[in-house]
Coordinates of C-alpha atoms in Angstrom, one line a residue:
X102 CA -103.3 78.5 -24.2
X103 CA -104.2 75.0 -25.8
X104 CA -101.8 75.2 -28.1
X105 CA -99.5 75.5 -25.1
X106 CA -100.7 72.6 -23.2
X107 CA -100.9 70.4 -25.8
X108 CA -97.2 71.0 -26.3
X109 CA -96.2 70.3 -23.1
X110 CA -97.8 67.0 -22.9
X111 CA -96.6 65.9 -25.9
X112 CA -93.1 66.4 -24.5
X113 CA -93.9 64.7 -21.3
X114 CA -94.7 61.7 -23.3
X115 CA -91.8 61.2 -25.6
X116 CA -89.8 62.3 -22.4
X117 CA -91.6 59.7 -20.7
X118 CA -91.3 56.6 -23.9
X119 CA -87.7 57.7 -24.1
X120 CA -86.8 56.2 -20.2
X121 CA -88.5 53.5 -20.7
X122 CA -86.4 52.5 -23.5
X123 CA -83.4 53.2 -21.7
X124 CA -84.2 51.6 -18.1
X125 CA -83.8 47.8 -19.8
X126 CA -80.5 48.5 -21.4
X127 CA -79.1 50.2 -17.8
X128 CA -80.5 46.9 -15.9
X129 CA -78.6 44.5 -18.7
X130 CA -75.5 46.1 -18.5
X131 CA -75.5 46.1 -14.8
X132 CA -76.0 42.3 -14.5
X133 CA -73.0 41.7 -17.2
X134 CA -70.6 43.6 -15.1
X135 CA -71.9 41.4 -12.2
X136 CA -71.7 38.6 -13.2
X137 CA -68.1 39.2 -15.1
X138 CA -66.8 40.2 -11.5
X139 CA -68.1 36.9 -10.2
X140 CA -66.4 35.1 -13.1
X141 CA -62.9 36.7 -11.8
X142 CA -63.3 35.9 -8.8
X143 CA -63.7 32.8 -9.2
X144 CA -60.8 32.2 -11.1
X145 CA -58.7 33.7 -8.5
X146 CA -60.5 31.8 -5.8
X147 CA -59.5 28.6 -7.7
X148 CA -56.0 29.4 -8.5
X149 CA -55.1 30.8 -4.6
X150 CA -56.9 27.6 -3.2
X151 CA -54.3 24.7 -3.7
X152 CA -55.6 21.1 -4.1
X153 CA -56.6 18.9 -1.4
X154 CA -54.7 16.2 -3.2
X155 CA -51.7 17.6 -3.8
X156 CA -51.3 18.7 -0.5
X157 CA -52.6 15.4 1.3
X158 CA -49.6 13.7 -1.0
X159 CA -46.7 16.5 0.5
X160 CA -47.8 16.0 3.9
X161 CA -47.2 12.2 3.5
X162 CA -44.1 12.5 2.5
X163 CA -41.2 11.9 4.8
X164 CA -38.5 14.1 5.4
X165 CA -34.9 12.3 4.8
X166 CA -31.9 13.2 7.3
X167 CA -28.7 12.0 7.1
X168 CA -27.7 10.1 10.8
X169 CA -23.9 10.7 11.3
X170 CA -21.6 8.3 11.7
X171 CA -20.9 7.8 15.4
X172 CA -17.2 5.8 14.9
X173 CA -14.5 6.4 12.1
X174 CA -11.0 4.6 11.7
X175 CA -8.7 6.3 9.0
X176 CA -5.1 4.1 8.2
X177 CA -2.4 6.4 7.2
X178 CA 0.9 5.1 5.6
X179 CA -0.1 1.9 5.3
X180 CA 2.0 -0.8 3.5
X181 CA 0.3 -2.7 0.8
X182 CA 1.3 -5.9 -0.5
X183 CA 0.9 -6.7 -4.4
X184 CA 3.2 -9.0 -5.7
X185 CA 6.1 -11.1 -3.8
X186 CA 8.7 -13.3 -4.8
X187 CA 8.7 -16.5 -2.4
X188 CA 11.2 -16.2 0.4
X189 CA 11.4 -12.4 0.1
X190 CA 9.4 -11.1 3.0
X191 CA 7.2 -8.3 3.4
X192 CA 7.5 -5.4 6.4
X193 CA 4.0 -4.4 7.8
X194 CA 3.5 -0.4 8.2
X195 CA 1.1 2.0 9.1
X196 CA -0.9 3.8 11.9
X197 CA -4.7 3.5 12.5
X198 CA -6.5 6.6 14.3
X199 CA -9.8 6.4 15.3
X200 CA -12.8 8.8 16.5
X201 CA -13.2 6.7 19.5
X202 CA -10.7 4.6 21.1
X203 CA -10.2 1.2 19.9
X204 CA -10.5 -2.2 21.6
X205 CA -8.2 -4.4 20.0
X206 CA -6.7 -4.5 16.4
X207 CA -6.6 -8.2 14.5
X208 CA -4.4 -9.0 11.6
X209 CA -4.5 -12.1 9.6
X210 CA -3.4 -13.7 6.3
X211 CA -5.4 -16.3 4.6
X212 CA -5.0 -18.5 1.9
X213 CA -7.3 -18.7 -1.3
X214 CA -9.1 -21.4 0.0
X215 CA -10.4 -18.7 3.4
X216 CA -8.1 -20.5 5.9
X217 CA -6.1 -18.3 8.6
X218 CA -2.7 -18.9 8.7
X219 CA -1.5 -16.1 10.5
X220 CA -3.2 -13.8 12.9
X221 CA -2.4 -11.6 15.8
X222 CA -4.4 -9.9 18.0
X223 CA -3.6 -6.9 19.4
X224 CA -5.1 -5.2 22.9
X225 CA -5.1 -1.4 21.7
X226 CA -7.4 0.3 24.1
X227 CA -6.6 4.0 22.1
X228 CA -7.2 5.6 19.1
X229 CA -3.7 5.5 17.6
X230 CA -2.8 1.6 16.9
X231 CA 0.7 0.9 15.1
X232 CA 0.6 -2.0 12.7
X233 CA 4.0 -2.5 13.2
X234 CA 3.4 -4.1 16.8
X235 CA 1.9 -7.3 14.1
X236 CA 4.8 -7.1 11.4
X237 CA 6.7 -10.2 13.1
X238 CA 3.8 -12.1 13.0
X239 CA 2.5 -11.4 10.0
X240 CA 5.2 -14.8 8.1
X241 CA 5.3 -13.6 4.8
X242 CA 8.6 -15.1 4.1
X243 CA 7.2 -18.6 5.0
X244 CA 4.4 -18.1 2.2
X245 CA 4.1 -20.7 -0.4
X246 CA 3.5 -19.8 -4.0
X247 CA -0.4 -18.9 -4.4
X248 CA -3.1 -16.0 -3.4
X249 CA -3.6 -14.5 -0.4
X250 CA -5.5 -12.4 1.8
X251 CA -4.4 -9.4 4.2
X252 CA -7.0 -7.9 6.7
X253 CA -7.0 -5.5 9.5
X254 CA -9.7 -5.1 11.7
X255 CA -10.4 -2.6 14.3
X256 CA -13.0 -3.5 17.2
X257 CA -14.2 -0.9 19.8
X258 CA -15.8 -1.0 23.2
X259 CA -19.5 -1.5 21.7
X260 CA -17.9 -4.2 19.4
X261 CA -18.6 -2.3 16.2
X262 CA -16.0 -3.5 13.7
X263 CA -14.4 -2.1 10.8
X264 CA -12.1 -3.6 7.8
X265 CA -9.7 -0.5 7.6
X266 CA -7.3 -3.1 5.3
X267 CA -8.6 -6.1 2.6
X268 CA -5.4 -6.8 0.4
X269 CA -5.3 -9.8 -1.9
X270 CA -1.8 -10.3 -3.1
X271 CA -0.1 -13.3 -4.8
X272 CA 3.2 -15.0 -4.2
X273 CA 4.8 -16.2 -7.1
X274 CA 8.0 -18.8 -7.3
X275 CA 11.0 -17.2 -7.8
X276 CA 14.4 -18.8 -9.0
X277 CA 16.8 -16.4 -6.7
X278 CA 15.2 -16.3 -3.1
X279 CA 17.1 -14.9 -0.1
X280 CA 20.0 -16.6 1.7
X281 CA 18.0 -15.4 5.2
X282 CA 14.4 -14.8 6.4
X283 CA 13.5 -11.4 7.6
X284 CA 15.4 -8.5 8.3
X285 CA 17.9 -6.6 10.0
X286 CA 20.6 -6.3 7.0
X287 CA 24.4 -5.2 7.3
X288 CA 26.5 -3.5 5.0
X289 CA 25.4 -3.8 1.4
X290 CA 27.1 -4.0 -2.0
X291 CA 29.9 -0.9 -2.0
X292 CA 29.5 0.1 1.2
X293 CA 31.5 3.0 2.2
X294 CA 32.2 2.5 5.7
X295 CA 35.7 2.5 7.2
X296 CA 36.5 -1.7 7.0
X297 CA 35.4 -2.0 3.2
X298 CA 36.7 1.5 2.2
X299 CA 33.8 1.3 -0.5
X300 CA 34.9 -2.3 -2.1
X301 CA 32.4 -4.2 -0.3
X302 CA 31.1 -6.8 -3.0
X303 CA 28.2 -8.1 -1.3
X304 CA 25.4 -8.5 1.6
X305 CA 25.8 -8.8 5.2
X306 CA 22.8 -9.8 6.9
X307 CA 23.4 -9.5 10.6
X308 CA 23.0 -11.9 13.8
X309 CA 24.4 -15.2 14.9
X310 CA 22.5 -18.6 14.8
X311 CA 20.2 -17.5 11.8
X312 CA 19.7 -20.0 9.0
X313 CA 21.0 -19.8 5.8
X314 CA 19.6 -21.0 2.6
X315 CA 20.8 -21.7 -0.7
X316 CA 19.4 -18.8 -3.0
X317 CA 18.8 -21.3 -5.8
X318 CA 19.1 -24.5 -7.2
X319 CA 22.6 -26.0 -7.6
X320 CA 25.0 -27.9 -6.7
X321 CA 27.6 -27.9 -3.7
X322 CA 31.4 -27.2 -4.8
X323 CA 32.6 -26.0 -1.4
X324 CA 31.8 -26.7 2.1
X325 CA 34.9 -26.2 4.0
X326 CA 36.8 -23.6 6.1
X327 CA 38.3 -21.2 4.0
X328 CA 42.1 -21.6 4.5
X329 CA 43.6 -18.3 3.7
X330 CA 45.3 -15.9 5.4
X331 CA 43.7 -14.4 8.8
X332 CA 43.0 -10.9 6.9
X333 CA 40.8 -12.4 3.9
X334 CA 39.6 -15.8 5.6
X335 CA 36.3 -16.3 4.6
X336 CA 35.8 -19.0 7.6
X337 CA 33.4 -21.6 7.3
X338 CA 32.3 -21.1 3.9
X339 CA 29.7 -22.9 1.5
X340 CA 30.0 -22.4 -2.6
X341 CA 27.0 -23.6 -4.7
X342 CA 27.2 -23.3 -8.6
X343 CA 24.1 -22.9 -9.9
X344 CA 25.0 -23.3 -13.8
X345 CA 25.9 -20.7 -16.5
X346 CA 29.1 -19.5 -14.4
X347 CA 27.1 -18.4 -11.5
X348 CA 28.1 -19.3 -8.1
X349 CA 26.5 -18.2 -4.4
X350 CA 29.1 -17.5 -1.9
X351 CA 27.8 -18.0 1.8
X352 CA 30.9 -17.4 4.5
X353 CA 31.6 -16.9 8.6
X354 CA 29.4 -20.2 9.1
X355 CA 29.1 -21.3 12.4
X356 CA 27.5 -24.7 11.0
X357 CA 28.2 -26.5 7.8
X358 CA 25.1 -28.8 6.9
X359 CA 26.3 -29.7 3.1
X360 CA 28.8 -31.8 1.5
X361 CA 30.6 -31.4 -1.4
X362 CA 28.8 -32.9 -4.7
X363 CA 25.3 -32.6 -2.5
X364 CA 22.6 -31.3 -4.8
X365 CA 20.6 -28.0 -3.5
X366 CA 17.3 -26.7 -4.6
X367 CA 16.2 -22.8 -3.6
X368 CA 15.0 -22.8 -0.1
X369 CA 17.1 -25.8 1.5
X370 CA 19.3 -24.8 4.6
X371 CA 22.7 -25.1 4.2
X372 CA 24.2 -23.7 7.2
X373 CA 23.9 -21.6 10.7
X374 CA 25.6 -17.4 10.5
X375 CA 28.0 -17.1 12.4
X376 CA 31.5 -15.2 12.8
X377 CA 34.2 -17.6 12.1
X378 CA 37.2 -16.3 9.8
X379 CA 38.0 -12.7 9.3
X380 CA 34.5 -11.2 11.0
X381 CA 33.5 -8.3 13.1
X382 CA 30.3 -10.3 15.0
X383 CA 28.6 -12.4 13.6
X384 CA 27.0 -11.9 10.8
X385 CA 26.4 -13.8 6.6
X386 CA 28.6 -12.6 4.1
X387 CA 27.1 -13.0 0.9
X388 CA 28.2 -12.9 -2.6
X389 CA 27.2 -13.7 -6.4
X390 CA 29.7 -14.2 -8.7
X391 CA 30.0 -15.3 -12.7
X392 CA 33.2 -16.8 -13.4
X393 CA 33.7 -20.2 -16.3
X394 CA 31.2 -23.3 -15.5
X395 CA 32.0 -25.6 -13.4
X396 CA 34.2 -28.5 -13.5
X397 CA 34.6 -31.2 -11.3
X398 CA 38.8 -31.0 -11.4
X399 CA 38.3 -27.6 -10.7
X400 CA 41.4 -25.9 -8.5
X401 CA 39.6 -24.7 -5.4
X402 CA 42.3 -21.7 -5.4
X403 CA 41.2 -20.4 -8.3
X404 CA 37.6 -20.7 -7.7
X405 CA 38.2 -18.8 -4.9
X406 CA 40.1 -15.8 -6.1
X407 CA 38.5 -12.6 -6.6
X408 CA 40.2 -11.6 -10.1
X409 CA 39.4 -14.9 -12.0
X410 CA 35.4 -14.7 -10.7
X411 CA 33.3 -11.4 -11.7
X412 CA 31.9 -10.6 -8.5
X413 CA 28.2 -8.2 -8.7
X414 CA 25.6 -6.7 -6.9
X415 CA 23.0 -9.7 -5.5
X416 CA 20.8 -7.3 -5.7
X417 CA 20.5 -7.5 -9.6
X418 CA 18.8 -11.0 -8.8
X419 CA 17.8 -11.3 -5.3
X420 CA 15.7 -9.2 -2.8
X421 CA 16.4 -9.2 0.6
X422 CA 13.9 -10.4 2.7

């Protein structure tokens, strides 16, 4: 019975040594996991939370947005001027439409120096505008040699304006210049219509009581009317030589404003169209031919007839204005 007992105490006691070892170890192991867990979750606190900074900085910053245009003026077909030869002219196209109606339209050309020497204003009041309506205004015929500046402007109601056109162009001096100013040409070199039957060996700019000016310099060898018979009668017709063989033929004058012998530089009027001679309405007939120089006996028959003078296309030298 003793033996017994003591037995059984003795395991009670190493039973009892052996928990107390193990308690300590439990309680350690417990805290590590806690405090790992609190370790994660304050990582993933910090990395879900963003900083105040950053997002003090993004609210600060304002959002862009584009503002529409309110008025638009496109120019379709426009003409452009580049480069002119003196004398020669330029024709004004195009169209403006706009997104709102337009209150006037206002060409000009300026010279080099900013100076308006031709403007016209036009009263529009649509959105379609046709430049033509400023072509006859716009003198560029009557331009000097030099730079220039072409502008169209468009104004509307709430006098917003727009430059739809800014050309600068130049005008340079050129030795063959146009015998008229401005349009409205005739038959041309060849023609095939049923009076020239295709020989047709020049220009015929049309209208009565326009100018006429010599094409280059030269000198005056005829000025007379043109005494030949009624179906090849030039009329009143002026002849300048202009050296090398050349010679400008101007005929149906109304007016003769030359002499004989009177020297001519490019530009100078020398006569009025008109319709005398062999001429349906008036009208110029012009012609360039290349025959032998000139001579001061020279038989005004022969200077006149058509197989001893080459006669060819003006437009080889000259543009029509």
């Amino acid at each position: 019975m003793k033996k017994g007992m003591k037995k059984w105490m003795a395991y009670l006691l190493v039973t009892s040594m052996g928990l107390a070892s193990f308690a300590p170890r439990t309680l350690a192991r417990s805290e590590e996991v806690s405090g790992s867990a609190i370790e994660e979750e304050e990582k993933a606190t910090a990395t879900a939370t963003p900083a105040p900074t950053a997002t003090a900085e993004a609210s600060q910053t304002p959002v862009a947005t584009a503002t529409p245009e309110t008025w638009t003026v496109k120019v379709k077909k426009a003409s452009h001027p580049k480069k002119l030869s003196q004398g020669a002219g330029f024709t004004v196209k195009g169209t403006l439409k706009a997104s709102k109606k337009m209150k006037t339209v206002v060409a000009t050309i300026k010279n080099d120096e900013g100076e308006t020497l031709y403007k016209k204003k036009l009263k529009v009041n649509k959105k379609k505008a046709s430049l033509k309506k400023v072509d006859s205004s716009m003198k560029f015929s009557e331009l000097e040699p030099g730079k220039y500046t072409y502008t169209v402007t468009a104004t509307n109601k709430a006098k917003d304006k727009k430059t739809v056109i800014s050309d600068d162009f130049k005008v340079k001096k050129c030795k063959w210049q146009s015998p008229v100013r401005g349009g409205n040409w005739g038959d041309g070199w060849h023609c095939h219509c049923a009076v020239h039957r295709g020989k047709h060996y020049g220009w015929d700019a049309l209208g009565g009581g326009r100018d006429i000016y010599s094409v280059s310099d030269g000198t005056v060898v005829y000025a007379k009317y043109h005494a030949a018979s009624s179906l090849s009668s030039f009329g009143k017709l002026i002849v300048i030589y202009h050296g090398k063989g050349i010679y400008s033929y101007y005929a149906h004058c109304s007016k003769i404003k030359v002499d004989v012998g009177d020297k001519v530089s490019g530009g100078d009027k020398i006569g009025v169209t008109g319709s005398t001679g062999y001429a349906f309405g008036a009208h110029l007939h012009f012609e360039l031919r290349k025959g032998p120089d000139f001579d001061l006996e020279y038989n005004s028959v022969s200077l006149l007839d058509k197989y001893t003078y080459k006669q060819f296309n003006p437009g080889k030298k000259i543009k029509k204005a």
